[in-house]
Tab-separated table of C-alpha atoms in Angstrom:
chain	number	residue	atom	x	y	z
A	1	UNK	CA	91.960	132.561	123.166
A	2	UNK	CA	93.667	135.793	122.195
A	3	UNK	CA	95.164	135.857	118.725
A	4	UNK	CA	98.784	134.764	118.426
A	5	UNK	CA	100.351	138.108	117.483
A	6	UNK	CA	98.398	140.059	120.076
A	7	UNK	CA	99.460	137.775	122.925
A	8	UNK	CA	103.061	138.706	122.549
A	9	UNK	CA	102.601	142.470	122.369
A	10	UNK	CA	101.540	142.415	126.027
A	11	UNK	CA	104.497	140.210	126.973
A	12	UNK	CA	106.859	142.375	124.970
A	13	UNK	CA	105.886	145.568	126.753
A	14	UNK	CA	106.011	143.899	130.160
A	15	UNK	CA	109.453	142.439	129.612
A	16	UNK	CA	111.068	145.429	127.948
A	17	UNK	CA	110.079	147.734	130.760
A	18	UNK	CA	112.800	145.949	132.746
A	19	UNK	CA	115.626	147.061	130.475
A	20	UNK	CA	118.241	149.424	131.811
A	21	UNK	CA	119.337	151.830	129.073
A	22	UNK	CA	122.115	154.353	129.359
A	23	UNK	CA	121.697	158.013	128.500
A	24	UNK	CA	125.165	159.072	127.324
A	25	UNK	CA	125.732	160.330	123.792
A	26	UNK	CA	128.202	158.436	121.625
A	27	UNK	CA	130.997	160.124	119.738
A	28	UNK	CA	131.100	159.499	115.998
A	29	UNK	CA	133.794	156.954	115.103
A	30	UNK	CA	134.090	155.740	111.533
A	31	UNK	CA	136.605	153.052	112.565
A	32	UNK	CA	134.440	151.449	115.201
A	33	UNK	CA	133.767	148.246	113.261
A	34	UNK	CA	137.483	147.520	113.121
A	35	UNK	CA	137.920	148.571	116.749
A	36	UNK	CA	135.314	146.072	117.920
A	37	UNK	CA	136.559	143.099	115.958
A	38	UNK	CA	138.608	142.113	118.997
A	39	UNK	CA	137.596	143.894	122.168
A	40	UNK	CA	136.595	143.313	125.749
A	41	UNK	CA	133.029	144.203	124.756
A	42	UNK	CA	132.834	141.599	121.994
A	43	UNK	CA	134.457	138.944	124.143
A	44	UNK	CA	132.184	139.659	127.111
A	45	UNK	CA	128.934	139.709	125.149
A	46	UNK	CA	129.895	136.684	123.086
A	47	UNK	CA	130.761	134.726	126.242
A	48	UNK	CA	127.405	135.603	127.825
A	49	UNK	CA	125.364	134.734	124.719
A	50	UNK	CA	127.286	131.547	124.045
A	51	UNK	CA	126.578	130.430	127.605
A	52	UNK	CA	122.842	131.036	127.026
A	53	UNK	CA	122.905	129.221	123.683
A	54	UNK	CA	124.449	126.144	125.258
A	55	UNK	CA	121.347	125.699	127.424
A	56	UNK	CA	119.526	124.884	124.135
A	57	UNK	CA	116.204	126.303	125.284
A	58	UNK	CA	115.965	128.126	121.956
A	59	UNK	CA	116.914	126.150	118.826
A	60	UNK	CA	118.982	129.142	117.761
A	61	UNK	CA	119.102	132.915	117.547
A	62	UNK	CA	120.922	135.767	115.807
A	63	UNK	CA	121.885	139.163	117.173
A	64	UNK	CA	123.202	142.575	116.176
A	65	UNK	CA	124.358	145.634	118.127
A	66	UNK	CA	125.006	148.830	116.192
A	67	UNK	CA	124.988	152.620	116.023
A	68	UNK	CA	123.781	154.751	113.117
A	69	UNK	CA	127.061	154.262	111.283
A	70	UNK	CA	128.856	151.335	112.926
A	71	UNK	CA	128.356	147.686	113.792
A	72	UNK	CA	129.606	146.635	117.209
A	73	UNK	CA	128.474	143.022	117.243
A	74	UNK	CA	126.692	140.635	114.882
A	75	UNK	CA	126.525	136.879	115.320
A	76	UNK	CA	124.306	133.816	115.240
A	77	UNK	CA	124.098	131.026	117.823
A	78	UNK	CA	122.706	127.520	117.740
A	79	UNK	CA	120.795	126.119	114.807
A	80	UNK	CA	118.462	127.629	112.259
A	81	UNK	CA	117.438	124.064	111.376
A	82	UNK	CA	117.827	121.375	114.040
A	83	UNK	CA	117.294	118.373	111.769
A	84	UNK	CA	119.938	119.460	109.255
A	85	UNK	CA	122.252	121.082	111.845
A	86	UNK	CA	122.323	124.351	109.906
A	87	UNK	CA	123.964	127.086	111.904
A	88	UNK	CA	122.166	130.342	112.656
A	89	UNK	CA	124.134	133.237	111.114
A	90	UNK	CA	123.739	136.946	110.446
A	91	UNK	CA	122.609	136.002	106.929
A	92	UNK	CA	119.977	133.422	107.895
A	93	UNK	CA	116.648	134.369	106.284
A	94	UNK	CA	113.375	134.339	108.194
A	95	UNK	CA	110.029	136.009	108.624
A	96	UNK	CA	110.310	138.903	111.063
A	97	UNK	CA	106.565	139.038	111.814
A	98	UNK	CA	105.301	142.426	112.991
A	99	UNK	CA	108.556	144.347	112.605
A	100	UNK	CA	107.393	144.275	108.975
A	101	UNK	CA	104.813	146.915	109.902
A	102	UNK	CA	107.485	149.577	110.304
A	103	UNK	CA	107.905	149.609	106.524
A	104	UNK	CA	104.273	150.737	106.321
A	105	UNK	CA	105.260	153.754	108.417
A	106	UNK	CA	108.112	154.582	106.034
A	107	UNK	CA	105.998	154.218	102.886
A	108	UNK	CA	103.219	156.284	104.469
A	109	UNK	CA	105.559	159.169	105.274
A	110	UNK	CA	106.950	159.019	101.733
A	111	UNK	CA	103.401	159.279	100.360
A	112	UNK	CA	102.776	162.257	102.686
A	113	UNK	CA	105.952	163.928	101.372
A	114	UNK	CA	104.661	163.513	97.832
A	115	UNK	CA	101.224	164.941	98.730
A	116	UNK	CA	99.533	161.672	97.818
A	117	UNK	CA	97.916	161.133	101.211
A	118	UNK	CA	97.301	163.038	104.444
A	119	UNK	CA	97.641	161.679	107.960
A	120	UNK	CA	94.239	162.943	109.079
A	121	UNK	CA	92.439	161.974	105.899
A	122	UNK	CA	89.367	159.773	106.231
A	123	UNK	CA	89.992	156.293	104.857
A	124	UNK	CA	86.517	156.183	103.328
A	125	UNK	CA	87.717	158.884	100.920
A	126	UNK	CA	90.272	156.382	99.638
A	127	UNK	CA	88.734	152.908	99.806
A	128	UNK	CA	86.201	151.572	97.270
A	129	UNK	CA	84.029	150.333	100.167
A	130	UNK	CA	83.060	151.846	103.487
A	131	UNK	CA	84.843	150.968	106.744
A	132	UNK	CA	82.877	152.318	109.692
A	133	UNK	CA	82.500	151.113	113.259
A	134	UNK	CA	78.744	150.349	113.444
A	135	UNK	CA	78.697	151.356	117.112
A	136	UNK	CA	80.033	154.800	116.136
A	137	UNK	CA	78.671	155.276	112.653
A	138	UNK	CA	79.216	159.043	112.658
A	139	UNK	CA	82.881	158.877	113.694
A	140	UNK	CA	85.218	158.579	110.687
A	141	UNK	CA	88.342	156.422	110.755
A	142	UNK	CA	91.516	158.208	109.636
A	143	UNK	CA	94.908	157.275	108.246
A	144	UNK	CA	96.599	158.399	111.466
A	145	UNK	CA	94.324	156.125	113.493
A	146	UNK	CA	95.287	153.125	111.362
A	147	UNK	CA	98.954	154.064	111.842
A	148	UNK	CA	98.595	154.278	115.638
A	149	UNK	CA	96.297	151.285	116.277
A	150	UNK	CA	93.511	153.590	117.453
A	151	UNK	CA	91.051	152.942	114.618
A	152	UNK	CA	88.865	150.549	116.692
A	153	UNK	CA	89.348	147.870	113.992
A	154	UNK	CA	89.754	144.456	115.603
A	155	UNK	CA	91.486	141.250	114.499
A	156	UNK	CA	88.761	139.207	116.170
A	157	UNK	CA	86.698	137.102	113.829
A	158	UNK	CA	88.552	137.283	110.520
A	159	UNK	CA	92.309	137.465	110.988
A	160	UNK	CA	92.704	133.679	111.282
A	161	UNK	CA	91.649	133.541	107.622
A	162	UNK	CA	94.848	135.346	106.572
A	163	UNK	CA	97.222	132.397	107.183
A	164	UNK	CA	98.126	130.107	104.295
A	165	UNK	CA	100.296	127.115	105.249
A	166	UNK	CA	102.192	125.031	102.698
A	167	UNK	CA	100.851	121.838	104.318
A	168	UNK	CA	97.865	120.899	106.427
A	169	UNK	CA	98.567	121.392	110.121
A	170	UNK	CA	98.228	118.331	112.348
A	171	UNK	CA	96.340	118.879	115.598
A	172	UNK	CA	98.573	116.500	117.550
A	173	UNK	CA	101.617	118.642	116.763
A	174	UNK	CA	100.262	121.686	118.639
A	175	UNK	CA	99.007	122.403	122.155
A	176	UNK	CA	95.302	121.673	122.571
A	177	UNK	CA	94.536	125.382	122.973
A	178	UNK	CA	95.293	125.898	119.268
A	179	UNK	CA	92.796	123.286	118.031
A	180	UNK	CA	90.045	125.648	116.900
A	181	UNK	CA	92.521	128.009	115.242
A	182	UNK	CA	94.212	125.156	113.385
A	183	UNK	CA	90.898	123.966	111.967
A	184	UNK	CA	90.390	127.467	110.597
A	185	UNK	CA	93.902	127.659	109.132
A	186	UNK	CA	93.472	124.334	107.354
A	187	UNK	CA	90.346	125.557	105.577
A	188	UNK	CA	91.762	128.917	104.435
A	189	UNK	CA	91.756	129.934	100.776
A	190	UNK	CA	94.534	131.963	99.220
A	191	UNK	CA	93.583	135.305	97.660
A	192	UNK	CA	94.985	138.755	97.100
A	193	UNK	CA	95.249	141.207	99.993
A	194	UNK	CA	92.773	143.508	98.255
A	195	UNK	CA	90.207	140.699	98.014
A	196	UNK	CA	90.792	139.645	101.623
A	197	UNK	CA	90.250	143.183	102.932
A	198	UNK	CA	87.177	143.675	100.771
A	199	UNK	CA	85.632	140.479	102.122
A	200	UNK	CA	86.606	141.386	105.689
A	201	UNK	CA	84.670	144.637	105.566
A	202	UNK	CA	81.754	143.455	103.411
A	203	UNK	CA	80.513	139.862	103.293
A	204	UNK	CA	82.525	138.618	106.295
A	205	UNK	CA	81.923	141.623	108.513
A	206	UNK	CA	80.395	141.104	111.946
A	207	UNK	CA	80.366	143.123	115.159
A	208	UNK	CA	83.633	141.383	116.076
A	209	UNK	CA	85.435	143.417	113.416
A	210	UNK	CA	85.291	146.486	115.653
A	211	UNK	CA	85.885	147.307	119.298
A	212	UNK	CA	83.325	149.036	121.512
A	213	UNK	CA	85.426	152.199	121.852
A	214	UNK	CA	85.039	154.923	119.254
A	215	UNK	CA	87.853	155.515	116.738
A	216	UNK	CA	90.686	157.606	118.129
A	217	UNK	CA	89.830	157.023	121.782
A	218	UNK	CA	91.678	153.799	122.587
A	219	UNK	CA	94.826	151.879	121.605
A	220	UNK	CA	94.092	148.354	120.403
A	221	UNK	CA	96.735	146.580	118.327
A	222	UNK	CA	95.330	145.565	114.936
A	223	UNK	CA	97.049	143.579	112.204
A	224	UNK	CA	94.096	144.042	109.877
A	225	UNK	CA	94.160	147.796	110.516
A	226	UNK	CA	97.843	147.901	109.537
A	227	UNK	CA	97.193	145.913	106.357
A	228	UNK	CA	94.309	148.234	105.500
A	229	UNK	CA	96.696	151.182	105.864
A	230	UNK	CA	99.159	149.567	103.444
A	231	UNK	CA	96.302	149.039	100.997
A	232	UNK	CA	95.283	152.711	101.258
A	233	UNK	CA	98.875	153.617	100.384
A	234	UNK	CA	98.710	151.250	97.403
A	235	UNK	CA	95.566	152.950	96.144
A	236	UNK	CA	96.943	156.469	96.480
A	237	UNK	CA	100.372	155.702	95.012
A	238	UNK	CA	99.035	153.428	92.292
A	239	UNK	CA	101.760	150.887	93.092
A	240	UNK	CA	101.713	147.352	94.438
A	241	UNK	CA	103.000	147.453	98.025
A	242	UNK	CA	105.705	144.879	97.303
A	243	UNK	CA	107.058	146.966	94.419
A	244	UNK	CA	106.708	150.171	96.408
A	245	UNK	CA	108.770	148.900	99.342
A	246	UNK	CA	111.379	147.302	97.107
A	247	UNK	CA	111.967	150.552	95.207
A	248	UNK	CA	111.764	152.853	98.218
A	249	UNK	CA	113.491	150.803	100.944
A	250	UNK	CA	115.011	147.433	100.069
A	251	UNK	CA	116.998	148.369	96.965
A	252	UNK	CA	118.343	151.768	98.143
A	253	UNK	CA	119.547	150.181	101.388
A	254	UNK	CA	121.053	147.150	99.604
A	255	UNK	CA	118.843	144.779	101.573
A	256	UNK	CA	119.596	142.092	99.009
A	257	UNK	CA	118.401	139.159	101.120
A	258	UNK	CA	115.026	140.695	101.943
A	259	UNK	CA	111.611	140.482	100.330
A	260	UNK	CA	107.963	139.535	100.684
A	261	UNK	CA	108.286	136.107	99.094
A	262	UNK	CA	110.824	133.306	99.492
A	263	UNK	CA	112.561	132.174	96.318
A	264	UNK	CA	113.918	128.669	95.768
A	265	UNK	CA	117.468	129.882	96.422
A	266	UNK	CA	116.437	131.720	99.593
A	267	UNK	CA	114.795	128.589	100.980
A	268	UNK	CA	118.223	126.961	101.342
A	269	UNK	CA	119.186	129.642	103.852
A	270	UNK	CA	115.793	129.978	105.555
A	271	UNK	CA	115.150	128.945	109.144
A	272	UNK	CA	113.043	125.972	110.118
A	273	UNK	CA	110.111	127.227	112.204
A	274	UNK	CA	109.282	125.502	115.516
A	275	UNK	CA	106.271	125.745	117.800
A	276	UNK	CA	106.353	125.737	121.598
A	277	UNK	CA	106.465	121.920	121.626
A	278	UNK	CA	109.605	122.051	119.434
A	279	UNK	CA	107.619	120.544	116.570
A	280	UNK	CA	108.325	121.703	113.041
A	281	UNK	CA	105.871	124.188	111.521
A	282	UNK	CA	105.327	124.126	107.726
A	283	UNK	CA	106.272	127.245	105.797
A	284	UNK	CA	103.458	129.759	105.631
A	285	UNK	CA	102.527	133.147	104.254
A	286	UNK	CA	100.112	135.794	105.463
A	287	UNK	CA	97.664	137.212	102.933
A	288	UNK	CA	97.884	140.571	104.699
A	289	UNK	CA	101.660	140.419	104.269
A	290	UNK	CA	102.510	144.092	105.073
A	291	UNK	CA	101.489	143.485	108.694
A	292	UNK	CA	103.940	140.619	109.238
A	293	UNK	CA	105.289	138.962	106.099
A	294	UNK	CA	108.735	140.410	105.418
A	295	UNK	CA	111.598	137.918	105.089
A	296	UNK	CA	115.001	139.308	105.973
A	297	UNK	CA	118.245	138.725	107.867
A	298	UNK	CA	119.835	140.309	110.912
A	299	UNK	CA	122.444	141.803	108.591
A	300	UNK	CA	119.863	143.385	106.269
A	301	UNK	CA	117.613	144.633	109.051
A	302	UNK	CA	120.602	146.341	110.661
A	303	UNK	CA	120.998	148.443	107.487
A	304	UNK	CA	117.350	149.442	107.760
A	305	UNK	CA	117.525	150.357	111.440
A	306	UNK	CA	120.704	152.355	110.838
A	307	UNK	CA	118.916	154.397	108.175
A	308	UNK	CA	116.088	155.168	110.608
A	309	UNK	CA	118.694	156.374	113.117
A	310	UNK	CA	120.617	158.356	110.503
A	311	UNK	CA	117.424	159.893	109.191
A	312	UNK	CA	116.793	161.786	112.387
A	313	UNK	CA	120.147	163.511	111.811
A	314	UNK	CA	119.188	164.437	108.264
A	315	UNK	CA	121.379	161.699	106.789
A	316	UNK	CA	118.780	159.084	105.800
A	317	UNK	CA	118.512	157.689	102.279
A	318	UNK	CA	114.743	157.220	102.142
A	319	UNK	CA	112.838	160.143	103.667
A	320	UNK	CA	113.243	163.806	104.485
A	321	UNK	CA	114.472	164.576	107.996
A	322	UNK	CA	111.084	165.909	109.159
A	323	UNK	CA	109.415	162.678	108.035
A	324	UNK	CA	111.811	160.511	110.056
A	325	UNK	CA	111.179	162.754	113.059
A	326	UNK	CA	107.391	162.656	112.732
A	327	UNK	CA	107.445	158.889	112.319
A	328	UNK	CA	109.024	158.339	115.745
A	329	UNK	CA	107.187	161.112	117.621
A	330	UNK	CA	104.344	160.200	119.978
A	331	UNK	CA	101.095	160.528	118.034
A	332	UNK	CA	98.866	159.538	120.980
A	333	UNK	CA	99.814	161.872	123.886
A	334	UNK	CA	96.344	161.606	125.429
A	335	UNK	CA	96.412	157.791	125.626
A	336	UNK	CA	98.283	155.381	127.889
A	337	UNK	CA	100.173	153.762	124.996
A	338	UNK	CA	102.808	155.882	123.252
A	339	UNK	CA	103.081	155.118	119.549
A	340	UNK	CA	104.576	156.865	116.546
A	341	UNK	CA	103.574	156.304	112.945
A	342	UNK	CA	103.557	152.508	113.391
A	343	UNK	CA	106.754	152.604	115.514
A	344	UNK	CA	106.488	151.475	119.149
A	345	UNK	CA	107.400	154.182	121.686
A	346	UNK	CA	105.905	152.554	124.762
A	347	UNK	CA	109.272	151.656	126.275
A	348	UNK	CA	110.987	154.460	128.191
A	349	UNK	CA	114.396	153.932	126.654
A	350	UNK	CA	113.803	152.760	123.120
A	351	UNK	CA	112.142	153.121	119.719
A	352	UNK	CA	111.429	150.145	117.479
A	353	UNK	CA	109.097	147.189	117.106
A	354	UNK	CA	108.761	143.543	118.051
A	355	UNK	CA	107.248	140.609	116.234
A	356	UNK	CA	105.880	137.175	117.090
A	357	UNK	CA	104.219	134.620	114.903
A	358	UNK	CA	104.334	130.885	114.270
A	359	UNK	CA	107.913	129.759	114.816
A	360	UNK	CA	109.457	133.214	114.944
A	361	UNK	CA	110.112	135.940	117.490
A	362	UNK	CA	111.946	139.176	116.705
A	363	UNK	CA	112.976	142.462	118.329
A	364	UNK	CA	114.525	145.575	116.763
A	365	UNK	CA	114.953	148.667	118.964
A	366	UNK	CA	117.367	151.562	119.408
A	367	UNK	CA	117.991	153.993	122.244
A	368	UNK	CA	118.008	157.578	120.877
A	369	UNK	CA	120.039	158.757	123.876
A	370	UNK	CA	122.868	156.240	123.844
A	371	UNK	CA	122.473	155.844	120.050
A	372	UNK	CA	122.857	152.087	120.338
A	373	UNK	CA	120.488	149.725	118.548
A	374	UNK	CA	119.863	146.016	118.964
A	375	UNK	CA	118.263	143.212	116.968
A	376	UNK	CA	117.358	139.699	118.106
A	377	UNK	CA	115.807	136.906	116.013
A	378	UNK	CA	114.867	133.362	116.986
A	379	UNK	CA	113.110	130.476	115.242
A	380	UNK	CA	110.621	129.283	117.836
A	381	UNK	CA	107.277	130.481	119.121
A	382	UNK	CA	107.744	132.098	122.555
A	383	UNK	CA	104.374	131.012	123.946
A	384	UNK	CA	105.622	129.286	127.106
A	385	UNK	CA	107.075	131.043	130.122
A	386	UNK	CA	110.419	129.279	129.703
A	387	UNK	CA	110.751	130.267	126.038
A	388	UNK	CA	109.590	133.824	126.672
A	389	UNK	CA	111.961	134.299	129.610
A	390	UNK	CA	114.871	132.968	127.564
A	391	UNK	CA	114.159	135.163	124.543
A	392	UNK	CA	113.648	138.425	126.412
A	393	UNK	CA	116.432	137.481	128.794
A	394	UNK	CA	118.842	137.417	125.854
A	395	UNK	CA	117.749	140.915	124.863
A	396	UNK	CA	118.237	142.150	128.413
A	397	UNK	CA	121.700	140.593	128.411
A	398	UNK	CA	122.562	142.518	125.248
A	399	UNK	CA	121.988	145.775	127.173
A	400	UNK	CA	124.263	144.877	130.078
A	401	UNK	CA	127.462	145.606	128.193
A	402	UNK	CA	126.564	148.974	126.634
A	403	UNK	CA	128.716	150.767	129.202
A	404	UNK	CA	131.789	149.146	127.637
A	405	UNK	CA	130.959	150.686	124.270
A	406	UNK	CA	130.287	154.077	125.821
A	407	UNK	CA	133.507	153.978	127.815
A	408	UNK	CA	135.591	153.061	124.760
A	409	UNK	CA	134.040	155.777	122.610
A	410	UNK	CA	134.461	158.424	125.285
A	411	UNK	CA	138.226	157.916	125.273
């Protein structure tokens, strides 16, 4: 069985290729938030999403539509917690899974700006142990390869060991296909990310840790590779990754409801996570947290996505303009999959990232031509066809009304 996060990347690409994105440029309008408080656009999109929510296929979901400097729409639907009838809102806190990886791209480009690391540097010049594909022992793995999922590092074999659940998982609460994985999760031991990565590439290492292709020659999505990149940044900056991202990204952007750990107060506003059988999943953390462990809200993530959009105009708060540009430029022109520095470019219209993990599915993308961005969160695993169709169908619906925004702004 393919690992949970990797399953959805294929589905994500397949579904998003169906989007229809407009190519008109928006005019700047500093009053747009007020303009869209009551508008045909808001009414139309809200009506469509409310109709979907009433089918109750998803427990709940939250959405945002925005430009670099304006918010057109932001609302939650359904329940973030079915048992307690807690409403999903723009401020509901949840894990966003692999969208978390985009912060690795930002911190990497900041380290490049400060001459602390180079994109084409060999990782074995940084790490205290050697990471080499045994099938291609003479081919070094580089920072850029980790950032573009072309390092040949595989999640097979060891990534199941990264999950730490707050309670033992019960086999009868999950589909039978998860049985072997659940046994592994229930025996996992908590440890630091540094220790986990050291064990992965020393005492735990097997041939499964690497793909057959040589580094740089093939795209193969790797959570462990992304976490290893974050650890390389830690080593070169001399800062814990949590502290680094808080100081560089979360605090400057006033992402006050975001972080890598859930506090007692945050738990009151956190989603309940559901699997594909609509059974409750215990809270969990991922040892390799940079690859998928950020907790945030639709409201906070909108601030982050707006900064990425503003940055390409030289108006970002975090990086220099050239760094924003490099981060979302195709780094793999000779391969079938287009990818920036972590950011997904494999959809014709949009730049961003998706995420899927236990009890959570997330999307955050923007169209650089129309300059409209969109975010969608839900609190259920999208492993069945019905759940997947509903989730990606909502995102497709969010694109159908872009012409109303463009028409209003053109006037």
